[in-house]
Amino acid sequence: MRAVKRAKNGNGGGSAAVSIDTRQREILRLLWRGGRMSRWELHRRTGVNPNAVGTDVADLMHQGIVRECQSEVAGPGRPRIPLEIDPTVRYVVGLAVSPGRVEAGRLSLRGNLLGRPLSRSTSDPSKTIAAAQALLRESLTDQALAIGLSVTGFVDPAQRAILYSSSFTGQSSEAVALAPLYDLAGDRPLILENNMHAMAAWWLLVHQAEADEDVMLAGINDGQMGGALLIEGRPNRGCVTGANELGHMRFFIDTDVCYCGHPGCIERIVSTEFLRRRGIQHGTLMEHASRYGVDDAPHLTNGGAAENKAIEEILDYLSAALANAVNFIRPNRLVLSSELTRYPEFSDALLRSIRARLLTELVKRVRIDLWDHANSHSAEAAGWLALASLYREGWNQKTAEHPLSASAAGASAAPVSAG
Ligand SMILES: [Zn+2]
């Protein structure tokens, strides 16, 4: 078993922990991004003196995170030994809590899924944490470096709790304690985030987005929608850790009542149930989106006219929601993560409609990317949270700014700023 280094800044319990400091993280970021680099190149890229780079590299090698490759002869003098991320020794664990389901998987430090993720259905929300605990226990060995835990809804990493989540509907309004999972994690960092930010972490590391770009990622599923906002490569913090609740952007239109308690939410509109309201008796949203714009479908009503009309109504609201969000946030990129991006007629119409609604100056600047990851495992995305904490600053936030929990108990009113 490998020795682990003492945490440099004692975190209360003074526990031993694998410790990556900012300077080492910069080395890892460069190796992740650039592939192989020698100590000398790392010194040149970081501006850190060669001795300190040597010490950091030795420490990262000792921890099993970095390894040496075969040396390259680069002119006279000592051959330079390239270094790379070591995918063979350590791994990270992704643990995902979704409505009715818990999933755990392992990823190599290069982001490859190791084996099939474990999963359990949990029809009873009161047993969800116990199920997650069992899966996490099965996934951990001494080689596990960090854990990414993704949850739907709002979470509080400082209080180690789930505050409000579609995965725990029917529960009392009490926060769900995550202490059993933190206890199992022990000294390993556990990165608790919303599942949309887990997707955003994945997108960020795979696409090597410029660190200074702001990215808005929208995940669109049948009856479920969420957003994640990255500011300079970090999740925006806000007043609570969660997704950017794009799905609950509301319109003045009749829909089923959303789990948030209101009608008119965009995620109630972009759904199969909304098609039923429009008299489309058969087929899911995805099936109709896949056939959208395809001429002469004789098995459908009037060759598909009613279906196309309903899909166009959905397109209209969806593009309005996305364009409003982009106009408001003005990100460098909008990333659409959805199975819907597979259907060219549908996604072309969506992109046209979004662009038509963006402010002129934004149309020229915002990049819109399509990213189809609908069939990926939720545990895999959660694992990328752990990788993001290795390769990027700002992902392992232990203490969220939390003015409400910090305010005196018994304070009856929400804080109001004095005009
Ligand atoms: Zn809602």
Coordinates of C-alpha atoms and ligand atoms in Angstrom, one line a residue:
M1 CA 0.0 0.0 0.0
R2 CA 1.2 3.5 -0.8
A3 CA 1.9 6.0 1.9
V4 CA -0.3 9.0 1.8
K5 CA 0.9 12.4 2.6
R6 CA -0.4 14.4 5.5
A7 CA -2.8 17.1 4.5
K8 CA -1.0 20.4 4.4
N9 CA -3.8 22.5 5.9
G10 CA -5.3 20.5 8.7
N11 CA -9.1 20.2 8.0
G12 CA -10.3 20.0 11.6
G13 CA -9.7 16.3 12.3
G14 CA -6.0 16.5 11.3
S15 CA -6.6 13.4 9.3
A16 CA -4.2 12.0 6.7
A17 CA -5.2 12.6 3.2
V18 CA -3.9 12.5 -0.3
S19 CA -3.1 16.1 -0.8
I20 CA -2.8 18.0 -4.1
D21 CA -1.9 21.6 -3.7
T22 CA -2.4 24.4 -6.2
R23 CA 1.1 24.1 -7.7
Q24 CA 0.8 20.3 -8.2
R25 CA -2.7 20.8 -9.6
E26 CA -1.2 23.1 -12.3
I27 CA 1.3 20.4 -13.2
L28 CA -1.6 17.9 -13.5
R29 CA -3.7 20.3 -15.5
L30 CA -0.8 20.7 -18.0
L31 CA -0.2 16.9 -18.2
W32 CA -3.9 16.3 -18.7
R33 CA -4.2 18.9 -21.4
G34 CA -0.9 18.5 -23.1
G35 CA -0.1 14.8 -22.8
R36 CA 3.5 14.1 -22.1
M37 CA 5.9 16.8 -20.7
S38 CA 9.3 16.7 -19.1
R39 CA 10.1 18.3 -15.8
W40 CA 11.9 21.0 -17.8
E41 CA 8.9 21.8 -19.9
L42 CA 6.7 21.9 -16.8
H43 CA 9.2 24.4 -15.3
R44 CA 9.0 26.5 -18.4
R45 CA 5.2 26.4 -18.6
T46 CA 4.6 27.1 -14.9
G47 CA 7.4 29.4 -14.2
V48 CA 8.1 27.4 -11.0
N49 CA 11.8 26.8 -10.4
P50 CA 13.1 23.4 -11.5
N51 CA 13.9 22.1 -8.0
A52 CA 10.3 22.8 -6.8
V53 CA 8.9 21.1 -10.0
G54 CA 11.1 18.1 -9.2
T55 CA 9.8 17.9 -5.7
D56 CA 6.2 18.2 -6.8
V57 CA 6.7 15.5 -9.5
A58 CA 8.4 13.2 -7.1
D59 CA 5.4 13.5 -4.8
L60 CA 2.9 13.0 -7.6
M61 CA 4.8 9.9 -8.7
H62 CA 4.9 8.6 -5.1
Q63 CA 1.1 9.0 -4.9
G64 CA 0.7 7.0 -8.1
I65 CA -0.8 9.8 -10.1
V66 CA 2.1 10.6 -12.5
R67 CA 4.6 8.2 -14.1
E68 CA 7.7 8.5 -16.2
C69 CA 7.8 7.4 -19.9
Q70 CA 10.7 6.3 -22.0
S71 CA 13.3 9.0 -22.3
E72 CA 13.7 11.0 -25.4
V73 CA 17.1 12.1 -26.5
A74 CA 16.9 15.9 -27.1
G75 CA 20.3 16.9 -28.3
P76 CA 23.3 16.9 -26.1
G77 CA 23.1 16.7 -22.4
R78 CA 20.9 14.6 -20.2
P79 CA 17.9 13.0 -22.0
R80 CA 14.6 14.5 -21.0
I81 CA 12.2 12.0 -19.4
P82 CA 8.5 12.7 -20.4
L83 CA 6.0 12.5 -17.7
E84 CA 2.3 11.6 -18.0
I85 CA -0.8 10.9 -16.0
D86 CA -0.7 7.3 -14.8
P87 CA -3.9 5.6 -15.6
T88 CA -2.9 2.2 -14.1
V89 CA -2.5 2.7 -10.3
R90 CA -5.0 5.1 -8.8
Y91 CA -8.7 5.6 -9.8
V92 CA -11.6 7.8 -8.8
V93 CA -15.1 6.8 -7.9
G94 CA -18.3 8.3 -9.2
L95 CA -21.5 7.9 -7.2
A96 CA -24.8 9.2 -8.6
V97 CA -28.1 9.5 -6.7
S98 CA -31.0 9.9 -9.1
P99 CA -34.7 9.4 -8.6
G100 CA -35.3 5.7 -8.0
R101 CA -31.7 4.8 -8.7
V102 CA -28.2 4.8 -7.3
E103 CA -25.1 4.1 -9.4
A104 CA -21.4 3.8 -8.7
G105 CA -18.5 3.4 -11.1
R106 CA -14.7 3.7 -11.3
L107 CA -12.8 5.8 -13.7
S108 CA -9.1 5.8 -14.4
L109 CA -7.2 9.0 -14.0
R110 CA -7.5 9.4 -17.8
G111 CA -11.3 9.2 -17.6
N112 CA -11.9 5.7 -18.8
L113 CA -14.7 3.8 -17.2
L114 CA -13.2 0.7 -15.4
G115 CA -15.7 -2.1 -15.7
R116 CA -19.4 -1.8 -15.6
P117 CA -20.9 0.6 -13.0
L118 CA -22.9 -1.0 -10.1
S119 CA -26.4 0.1 -9.7
R120 CA -29.4 -0.4 -7.5
S121 CA -33.0 0.6 -7.8
T122 CA -34.4 2.3 -4.8
S123 CA -38.2 2.6 -4.7
D124 CA -38.1 3.7 -1.1
P125 CA -36.3 7.0 -0.7
S126 CA -35.6 6.4 2.9
K127 CA -33.3 3.5 1.9
T128 CA -31.4 5.5 -0.8
I129 CA -28.5 6.6 1.3
A130 CA -28.0 3.0 2.7
A131 CA -27.9 1.7 -0.9
A132 CA -25.4 4.4 -1.9
Q133 CA -23.3 3.5 1.1
A134 CA -23.3 -0.2 0.0
L135 CA -22.3 0.6 -3.6
L136 CA -19.6 3.0 -2.4
R137 CA -18.1 0.4 0.0
E138 CA -17.9 -2.0 -2.9
S139 CA -16.1 0.5 -5.1
L140 CA -13.4 1.7 -2.6
T141 CA -9.9 0.3 -2.2
D142 CA -6.8 2.0 -1.0
Q143 CA -6.2 3.0 -4.6
A144 CA -9.3 5.2 -4.8
L145 CA -8.1 8.8 -4.9
A146 CA -11.3 10.8 -4.7
I147 CA -15.0 10.5 -4.9
G148 CA -17.5 12.5 -7.0
L149 CA -21.0 12.4 -5.6
S150 CA -23.7 13.8 -7.9
V151 CA -27.3 14.4 -6.8
T152 CA -30.3 15.9 -8.4
G153 CA -31.5 19.1 -6.7
F154 CA -29.9 21.3 -4.1
V155 CA -27.0 20.1 -1.9
D156 CA -24.9 21.7 0.9
P157 CA -21.3 20.5 0.9
A158 CA -20.6 22.4 4.1
Q159 CA -23.5 20.7 6.0
R160 CA -22.9 17.5 4.1
A161 CA -26.6 17.2 3.2
I162 CA -29.0 17.1 0.4
L163 CA -31.4 20.0 0.8
Y164 CA -34.1 19.4 -1.8
S165 CA -34.1 16.8 -4.5
S166 CA -36.4 15.0 -6.9
S167 CA -34.7 11.8 -5.7
F168 CA -36.3 12.3 -2.3
T169 CA -39.8 13.3 -3.0
G170 CA -42.3 12.1 -0.5
Q171 CA -39.7 12.5 2.3
S172 CA -40.2 15.1 4.9
S173 CA -38.7 18.5 4.2
E174 CA -35.8 17.7 6.4
A175 CA -32.4 17.7 4.7
V176 CA -31.0 14.3 3.9
A177 CA -27.7 13.7 5.8
L178 CA -24.8 12.4 3.8
A179 CA -22.6 11.7 6.8
P180 CA -22.5 7.9 6.1
L181 CA -21.0 8.5 2.7
Y182 CA -18.5 11.1 4.0
D183 CA -17.5 8.6 6.8
L184 CA -16.8 5.9 4.2
A185 CA -14.8 8.3 2.1
G186 CA -12.6 8.9 5.1
D187 CA -9.6 11.0 4.1
R188 CA -10.4 11.0 0.4
P189 CA -11.9 14.2 -1.0
L190 CA -15.6 13.8 -1.7
I191 CA -16.8 16.3 -4.3
L192 CA -20.6 16.9 -3.8
E193 CA -22.3 18.6 -6.7
N194 CA -25.5 18.7 -8.6
N195 CA -25.6 16.1 -11.5
M196 CA -25.7 18.9 -14.1
H197 CA -22.4 20.2 -12.9
A198 CA -21.0 16.7 -13.1
M199 CA -21.9 16.7 -16.8
A200 CA -20.3 20.1 -17.1
A201 CA -17.1 18.8 -15.4
W202 CA -17.0 16.1 -18.0
W203 CA -17.6 18.4 -20.9
L204 CA -15.0 20.8 -19.6
L205 CA -12.2 18.2 -19.3
V206 CA -12.9 16.5 -22.5
H207 CA -13.2 19.6 -24.6
Q208 CA -10.3 21.4 -23.1
A209 CA -12.3 24.6 -23.1
E210 CA -10.3 27.7 -22.5
A211 CA -10.2 28.4 -18.8
D212 CA -11.4 31.9 -19.1
E213 CA -14.6 30.9 -21.0
D214 CA -18.0 31.0 -19.4
V215 CA -20.0 28.0 -20.4
M216 CA -23.7 27.3 -20.0
L217 CA -24.6 23.6 -20.4
A218 CA -28.2 22.7 -20.8
G219 CA -29.2 19.0 -20.3
I220 CA -32.6 18.3 -22.0
N221 CA -34.4 15.0 -21.5
D222 CA -38.1 14.0 -21.8
G223 CA -39.7 15.9 -18.9
Q224 CA -36.5 16.8 -17.3
M225 CA -34.2 19.7 -17.9
G226 CA -31.3 21.3 -16.1
G227 CA -28.5 23.8 -16.5
A228 CA -25.0 24.2 -15.4
L229 CA -23.0 27.4 -15.5
L230 CA -19.2 27.4 -15.5
I231 CA -17.6 30.7 -14.8
E232 CA -13.9 30.6 -15.7
G233 CA -14.0 26.8 -15.6
R234 CA -15.7 26.6 -12.2
P235 CA -19.3 26.0 -11.2
N236 CA -21.0 29.3 -10.3
R237 CA -21.7 29.2 -6.6
G238 CA -24.8 31.2 -6.1
C239 CA -26.7 31.1 -2.8
V240 CA -27.0 27.3 -2.8
T241 CA -25.1 24.5 -4.6
G242 CA -27.3 23.1 -7.3
A243 CA -28.1 23.2 -11.0
N244 CA -29.1 26.4 -12.7
E245 CA -32.8 25.6 -12.7
L246 CA -33.5 26.1 -16.3
G247 CA -36.2 23.4 -16.2
H248 CA -38.4 25.5 -13.9
M249 CA -38.4 28.6 -16.1
R250 CA -42.1 29.1 -16.3
F251 CA -44.4 30.1 -19.1
F252 CA -48.1 31.1 -19.1
I253 CA -49.4 27.9 -20.5
D254 CA -51.3 24.9 -19.2
T255 CA -49.2 21.9 -18.3
D256 CA -49.2 19.2 -15.7
V257 CA -48.2 20.4 -12.3
C258 CA -44.4 20.2 -12.0
Y259 CA -42.8 18.4 -9.0
C260 CA -41.7 22.0 -8.0
G261 CA -45.4 22.6 -7.3
H262 CA -46.2 24.9 -10.3
P263 CA -47.6 24.5 -13.8
G264 CA -46.0 26.0 -16.9
C265 CA -42.4 24.9 -16.3
I266 CA -40.4 24.4 -19.5
E267 CA -39.5 20.8 -18.4
R268 CA -43.2 20.0 -18.3
I269 CA -43.6 21.4 -21.8
V270 CA -40.6 19.5 -23.3
S271 CA -42.2 16.2 -22.6
T272 CA -44.2 13.3 -23.8
E273 CA -47.0 14.3 -21.4
F274 CA -47.3 17.6 -23.2
L275 CA -47.7 15.8 -26.5
R276 CA -50.6 13.9 -25.0
R277 CA -52.2 17.2 -24.0
R278 CA -52.0 18.2 -27.6
G279 CA -53.9 15.0 -28.6
I280 CA -50.9 13.0 -29.7
Q281 CA -51.9 9.6 -28.4
H282 CA -48.8 7.5 -29.2
G283 CA -45.1 7.8 -29.2
T284 CA -42.6 9.6 -27.0
L285 CA -41.1 13.0 -27.3
M286 CA -37.9 11.6 -28.7
E287 CA -39.7 9.4 -31.2
H288 CA -41.7 12.4 -32.6
A289 CA -38.6 14.6 -32.5
S290 CA -36.7 12.0 -34.5
R291 CA -39.5 12.1 -37.2
Y292 CA -39.9 15.8 -37.1
G293 CA -39.7 17.4 -40.6
V294 CA -39.5 14.0 -42.3
D295 CA -42.0 14.2 -45.2
D296 CA -45.0 12.0 -45.7
A297 CA -45.3 9.7 -42.7
P298 CA -48.5 7.9 -43.7
H299 CA -49.0 6.1 -40.4
L300 CA -49.4 9.5 -38.6
T301 CA -52.4 11.8 -38.5
N302 CA -52.6 13.7 -41.7
G303 CA -49.1 12.6 -42.7
G304 CA -47.8 13.8 -39.4
A305 CA -49.2 17.4 -39.5
A306 CA -50.6 17.3 -35.9
E307 CA -47.4 15.8 -34.6
N308 CA -45.2 18.3 -36.4
K309 CA -47.4 21.1 -35.1
A310 CA -47.0 19.9 -31.5
I311 CA -43.3 19.5 -31.9
E312 CA -43.1 23.0 -33.3
E313 CA -44.9 24.4 -30.3
I314 CA -42.4 22.6 -28.0
L315 CA -39.5 23.9 -30.2
D316 CA -40.9 27.4 -29.8
Y317 CA -40.9 27.3 -26.0
L318 CA -37.6 25.5 -25.7
S319 CA -35.8 28.0 -27.9
A320 CA -37.4 30.9 -26.0
A321 CA -36.2 29.4 -22.7
L322 CA -32.6 28.8 -24.0
A323 CA -32.4 32.2 -25.7
N324 CA -33.7 34.0 -22.7
A325 CA -31.1 32.3 -20.5
V326 CA -28.2 33.1 -23.0
N327 CA -29.3 36.7 -23.3
F328 CA -29.3 37.0 -19.6
I329 CA -26.0 35.2 -18.9
R330 CA -24.1 36.0 -22.1
P331 CA -21.9 33.0 -21.9
N332 CA -19.1 32.3 -24.4
R333 CA -20.6 28.9 -25.2
L334 CA -24.0 27.2 -24.9
V335 CA -23.6 23.4 -24.8
L336 CA -26.8 21.4 -25.5
S337 CA -26.5 18.0 -24.1
S338 CA -29.4 15.9 -25.2
E339 CA -30.6 12.9 -27.2
L340 CA -32.5 15.5 -29.3
T341 CA -29.2 16.6 -30.8
R342 CA -29.2 13.3 -32.8
Y343 CA -32.1 14.4 -34.9
P344 CA -30.8 16.9 -37.5
E345 CA -34.1 18.4 -38.6
F346 CA -35.1 19.0 -35.0
S347 CA -31.8 20.3 -33.8
D348 CA -31.4 22.6 -36.9
A349 CA -34.8 24.1 -36.2
L350 CA -33.9 24.5 -32.5
L351 CA -30.6 26.3 -33.3
R352 CA -32.2 28.5 -35.9
S353 CA -34.9 29.5 -33.4
I354 CA -32.5 30.1 -30.6
R355 CA -30.3 32.3 -32.8
A356 CA -33.3 34.3 -34.0
R357 CA -34.0 35.2 -30.4
L358 CA -30.6 36.1 -29.3
L359 CA -29.5 39.8 -29.1
T360 CA -27.6 40.7 -32.2
E361 CA -24.3 41.2 -30.5
L362 CA -24.6 37.8 -28.8
V363 CA -25.5 35.9 -32.0
K364 CA -22.0 36.9 -33.3
R365 CA -20.2 35.8 -30.2
V366 CA -21.9 32.8 -28.6
R367 CA -20.8 29.4 -29.8
I368 CA -23.5 26.7 -29.6
D369 CA -22.2 23.2 -29.3
L370 CA -24.2 19.9 -29.5
W371 CA -23.1 17.1 -27.2
D372 CA -24.9 13.8 -27.2
H373 CA -24.3 12.0 -24.0
A374 CA -27.8 10.8 -23.2
N375 CA -26.8 7.2 -22.9
S376 CA -23.9 7.6 -20.6
H377 CA -23.9 6.3 -17.0
S378 CA -24.8 8.8 -14.3
A379 CA -21.9 7.4 -12.2
E380 CA -19.5 8.1 -15.0
A381 CA -20.5 11.8 -15.0
A382 CA -20.1 11.8 -11.2
G383 CA -16.6 10.4 -11.6
W384 CA -15.6 13.4 -13.7
L385 CA -16.4 15.6 -10.7
A386 CA -13.5 13.8 -8.9
L387 CA -11.3 14.2 -12.0
A388 CA -12.2 17.9 -12.2
S389 CA -11.0 18.3 -8.6
L390 CA -7.6 16.8 -9.6
Y391 CA -7.1 18.8 -12.8
R392 CA -8.8 22.1 -12.1
E393 CA -9.0 24.7 -9.3
G394 CA -12.3 25.5 -7.7
W395 CA -14.1 22.1 -7.9
N396 CA -13.4 20.8 -4.4
Q397 CA -15.3 23.4 -2.4
K398 CA -15.8 22.3 1.2
T399 CA -17.5 25.3 2.6
A400 CA -20.1 27.0 0.5
E401 CA -20.9 30.6 1.4
H402 CA -24.0 30.1 3.4
P403 CA -25.5 33.2 4.9
L404 CA -28.7 31.5 6.0
S405 CA -27.2 28.7 8.0
A406 CA -24.6 31.1 9.4
S407 CA -27.2 33.6 10.6
A408 CA -28.4 33.4 14.2
A409 CA -30.9 30.6 14.9
G410 CA -34.3 32.1 15.4
A411 CA -33.9 34.8 12.9
S412 CA -37.4 34.8 11.5
A413 CA -37.1 36.6 8.2
A414 CA -34.9 36.0 5.2
P415 CA -32.2 38.6 4.9
V416 CA -33.3 41.7 3.1
S417 CA -30.7 44.3 2.0
A418 CA -31.3 47.7 3.5
G419 CA -32.2 50.0 0.7
Ligands
ZN1 ZN -41.1 23.2 -12.1

